[in-house]
Amino acid sequence: ELNRPECDALRAVMTGVRRCEVRCADGYGEIAAVLPPPERRALVLIDPPYEAQDEFIRSLAALTEGLRRLAGGVFALWYPLTGRAGVDEFLARLRELAPLPVLAVELTVAAGPSQPRLAGCGLAVVNPPWRFDEEARVIVSHLAGVLAQGPGAAGRVDWIVPPA
């Protein structure tokens, strides 16, 4: 986390969690600094702020670098659902990761022009654990019902690149 107060808050919440490290640094650069870990296994969460126009490009570059360093790692990349154009292009770029499996899990809580700009969010998971797709379907379906802010709330789980 780059923002110091947010980093401190995250560190306080994660205190005592084994094998978890919170760093106050630019996450894009930290991928190269921490991968691969000694045990050659990891779950890497990439959670960009999406405040700049090039965040999708930067996050894809970070993911690519992470996979270059740890091809068998599980990578989860968060993205906002504010409009389909940028997301569809992003997901199309993830198809280029074949043959690695890529799963998209999306939760939409609002739809339509009168809804807030952020209608939901997604998580692209590269190398997801076995049966993760089944668990994710149950979870996002439940969350869509609980968090709905109007009609159109839904959970969606799609293979961008299915497992071989």
Coordinates of C-alpha atoms in Angstrom, one line a residue:
E1 CA 0.0 0.0 0.0
L2 CA 1.4 3.3 -1.1
N3 CA -0.7 5.6 1.2
R4 CA 1.0 5.6 4.6
P5 CA -2.2 5.9 6.8
E6 CA -3.9 3.1 4.8
C7 CA -0.7 1.0 5.1
D8 CA -0.6 1.5 8.9
A9 CA -4.3 0.5 9.1
L10 CA -3.8 -2.5 7.0
R11 CA -0.7 -3.5 9.0
A12 CA -2.8 -3.2 12.2
V13 CA -5.5 -5.5 10.8
M14 CA -3.0 -8.1 9.6
T15 CA -1.0 -8.2 12.7
G16 CA -0.6 -11.8 13.8
V17 CA -1.6 -13.3 10.4
R18 CA 1.1 -15.8 9.6
R19 CA 3.0 -15.5 6.4
C20 CA 1.5 -12.2 5.5
E21 CA 3.6 -9.1 5.0
V22 CA 2.3 -5.5 4.6
R23 CA 4.7 -3.1 2.9
C24 CA 4.3 0.6 2.5
A25 CA 5.5 0.9 -1.0
D26 CA 4.4 1.1 -4.6
G27 CA 2.9 -2.4 -5.3
Y28 CA 3.8 -2.3 -8.9
G29 CA 7.5 -2.3 -8.0
E30 CA 7.1 -4.7 -5.1
I31 CA 6.2 -7.6 -7.4
A32 CA 9.8 -7.7 -8.7
A33 CA 11.1 -7.2 -5.2
V34 CA 9.3 -10.1 -3.5
L35 CA 8.9 -12.8 -6.2
P36 CA 9.6 -15.6 -6.3
P37 CA 9.4 -16.4 -2.6
P38 CA 11.7 -19.1 -1.2
E39 CA 8.9 -21.7 -1.0
R40 CA 8.0 -21.0 -4.7
R41 CA 4.3 -20.7 -3.9
A42 CA 2.2 -17.5 -3.4
L43 CA -1.1 -15.8 -3.6
V44 CA -0.5 -12.3 -5.0
L45 CA -3.3 -9.7 -4.7
I46 CA -3.0 -6.8 -7.1
D47 CA -5.4 -4.1 -6.0
P48 CA -4.7 -0.9 -8.0
P49 CA -6.4 2.4 -7.1
Y50 CA -7.6 2.9 -10.7
E51 CA -7.1 6.7 -10.3
A52 CA -4.9 7.1 -13.4
Q53 CA -6.0 6.4 -17.0
D54 CA -3.2 3.8 -17.4
E55 CA -4.1 1.6 -14.4
F56 CA -5.4 -1.3 -16.5
I57 CA -2.1 -1.2 -18.5
R58 CA 0.1 -0.9 -15.4
S59 CA -1.8 -3.7 -13.6
L60 CA -1.5 -6.0 -16.6
A61 CA 2.3 -5.2 -16.8
A62 CA 2.6 -6.1 -13.1
L63 CA 0.7 -9.3 -13.6
T64 CA 2.9 -10.2 -16.5
E65 CA 6.1 -9.5 -14.5
G66 CA 4.7 -11.6 -11.6
L67 CA 3.9 -14.5 -13.9
R68 CA 7.4 -14.3 -15.4
R69 CA 8.9 -14.6 -11.9
L70 CA 6.4 -17.2 -10.5
A71 CA 4.4 -18.8 -13.3
G72 CA 2.7 -21.2 -10.9
G73 CA 1.6 -18.6 -8.5
V74 CA -2.0 -17.6 -7.9
F75 CA -2.6 -14.0 -8.9
A76 CA -5.8 -12.1 -8.1
L77 CA -6.2 -8.8 -9.8
W78 CA -9.1 -6.5 -8.6
Y79 CA -10.8 -4.2 -11.1
P80 CA -13.8 -1.8 -11.0
L81 CA -16.9 -2.2 -13.0
T82 CA -17.6 1.4 -14.1
G83 CA -18.1 0.7 -17.8
R84 CA -17.7 -2.4 -20.0
A85 CA -15.4 -1.0 -22.6
G86 CA -12.3 -0.8 -20.5
V87 CA -13.1 -4.1 -18.7
D88 CA -13.8 -6.0 -21.9
E89 CA -10.4 -4.8 -23.4
F90 CA -8.7 -5.8 -20.1
L91 CA -10.3 -9.3 -20.2
A92 CA -9.4 -9.7 -23.8
R93 CA -5.7 -9.0 -22.9
L94 CA -6.0 -11.6 -20.1
R95 CA -6.9 -14.2 -22.8
E96 CA -3.3 -13.7 -24.1
L97 CA -2.1 -15.5 -21.0
A98 CA -3.2 -18.8 -22.4
P99 CA -2.5 -21.6 -21.6
L100 CA -2.6 -20.4 -18.0
P101 CA -6.2 -20.6 -16.6
V102 CA -7.9 -17.3 -15.9
L103 CA -11.2 -16.9 -14.1
A104 CA -13.2 -13.6 -13.9
V105 CA -15.5 -13.2 -10.9
E106 CA -17.7 -10.1 -11.0
L107 CA -20.2 -8.7 -8.6
T108 CA -22.6 -6.0 -9.9
V109 CA -24.7 -4.3 -7.2
A110 CA -26.2 -1.4 -9.3
A111 CA -27.1 -1.1 -12.9
G112 CA -28.6 1.6 -15.2
P113 CA -27.8 5.3 -15.8
S114 CA -29.2 6.5 -12.5
Q115 CA -26.9 4.3 -10.5
P116 CA -23.5 5.3 -9.0
R117 CA -20.5 5.3 -11.3
L118 CA -19.0 2.2 -9.6
A119 CA -21.6 -0.5 -10.3
G120 CA -19.6 -3.3 -8.9
C121 CA -16.2 -4.9 -9.1
G122 CA -14.4 -7.9 -10.5
L123 CA -11.5 -10.2 -9.6
A124 CA -9.4 -11.8 -12.4
V125 CA -7.8 -14.9 -10.9
V126 CA -4.9 -16.5 -12.7
N127 CA -4.1 -20.1 -11.8
P128 CA -7.2 -20.3 -9.4
P129 CA -7.2 -23.2 -6.9
W130 CA -9.2 -26.3 -7.8
R131 CA -13.0 -25.7 -7.5
F132 CA -12.5 -22.0 -6.8
D133 CA -15.0 -21.3 -9.6
E134 CA -17.7 -23.3 -7.9
E135 CA -17.1 -21.6 -4.5
A136 CA -17.0 -18.2 -6.2
R137 CA -20.4 -18.7 -7.9
V138 CA -22.1 -19.4 -4.5
I139 CA -20.4 -16.4 -2.9
V140 CA -21.1 -13.8 -5.6
S141 CA -24.7 -15.0 -6.0
H142 CA -25.3 -14.5 -2.2
L143 CA -23.5 -11.1 -2.2
A144 CA -25.5 -9.9 -5.1
G145 CA -28.7 -10.5 -3.2
V146 CA -27.4 -9.0 0.1
L147 CA -25.7 -5.9 -1.4
A148 CA -28.2 -5.1 -4.3
Q149 CA -28.8 -1.4 -4.7
G150 CA -31.6 -1.9 -7.2
P151 CA -32.5 -4.1 -10.1
G152 CA -29.6 -5.6 -12.1
A153 CA -27.5 -6.8 -9.2
A154 CA -25.8 -10.0 -10.1
G155 CA -22.9 -12.3 -9.6
R156 CA -21.0 -13.7 -12.5
V157 CA -18.2 -16.2 -12.8
D158 CA -16.7 -16.9 -16.3
W159 CA -13.6 -18.6 -17.5
I160 CA -11.5 -16.2 -19.6
V161 CA -9.0 -19.0 -20.3
P162 CA -10.5 -22.4 -19.2
P163 CA -8.2 -24.9 -17.5
A164 CA -6.5 -27.4 -19.8

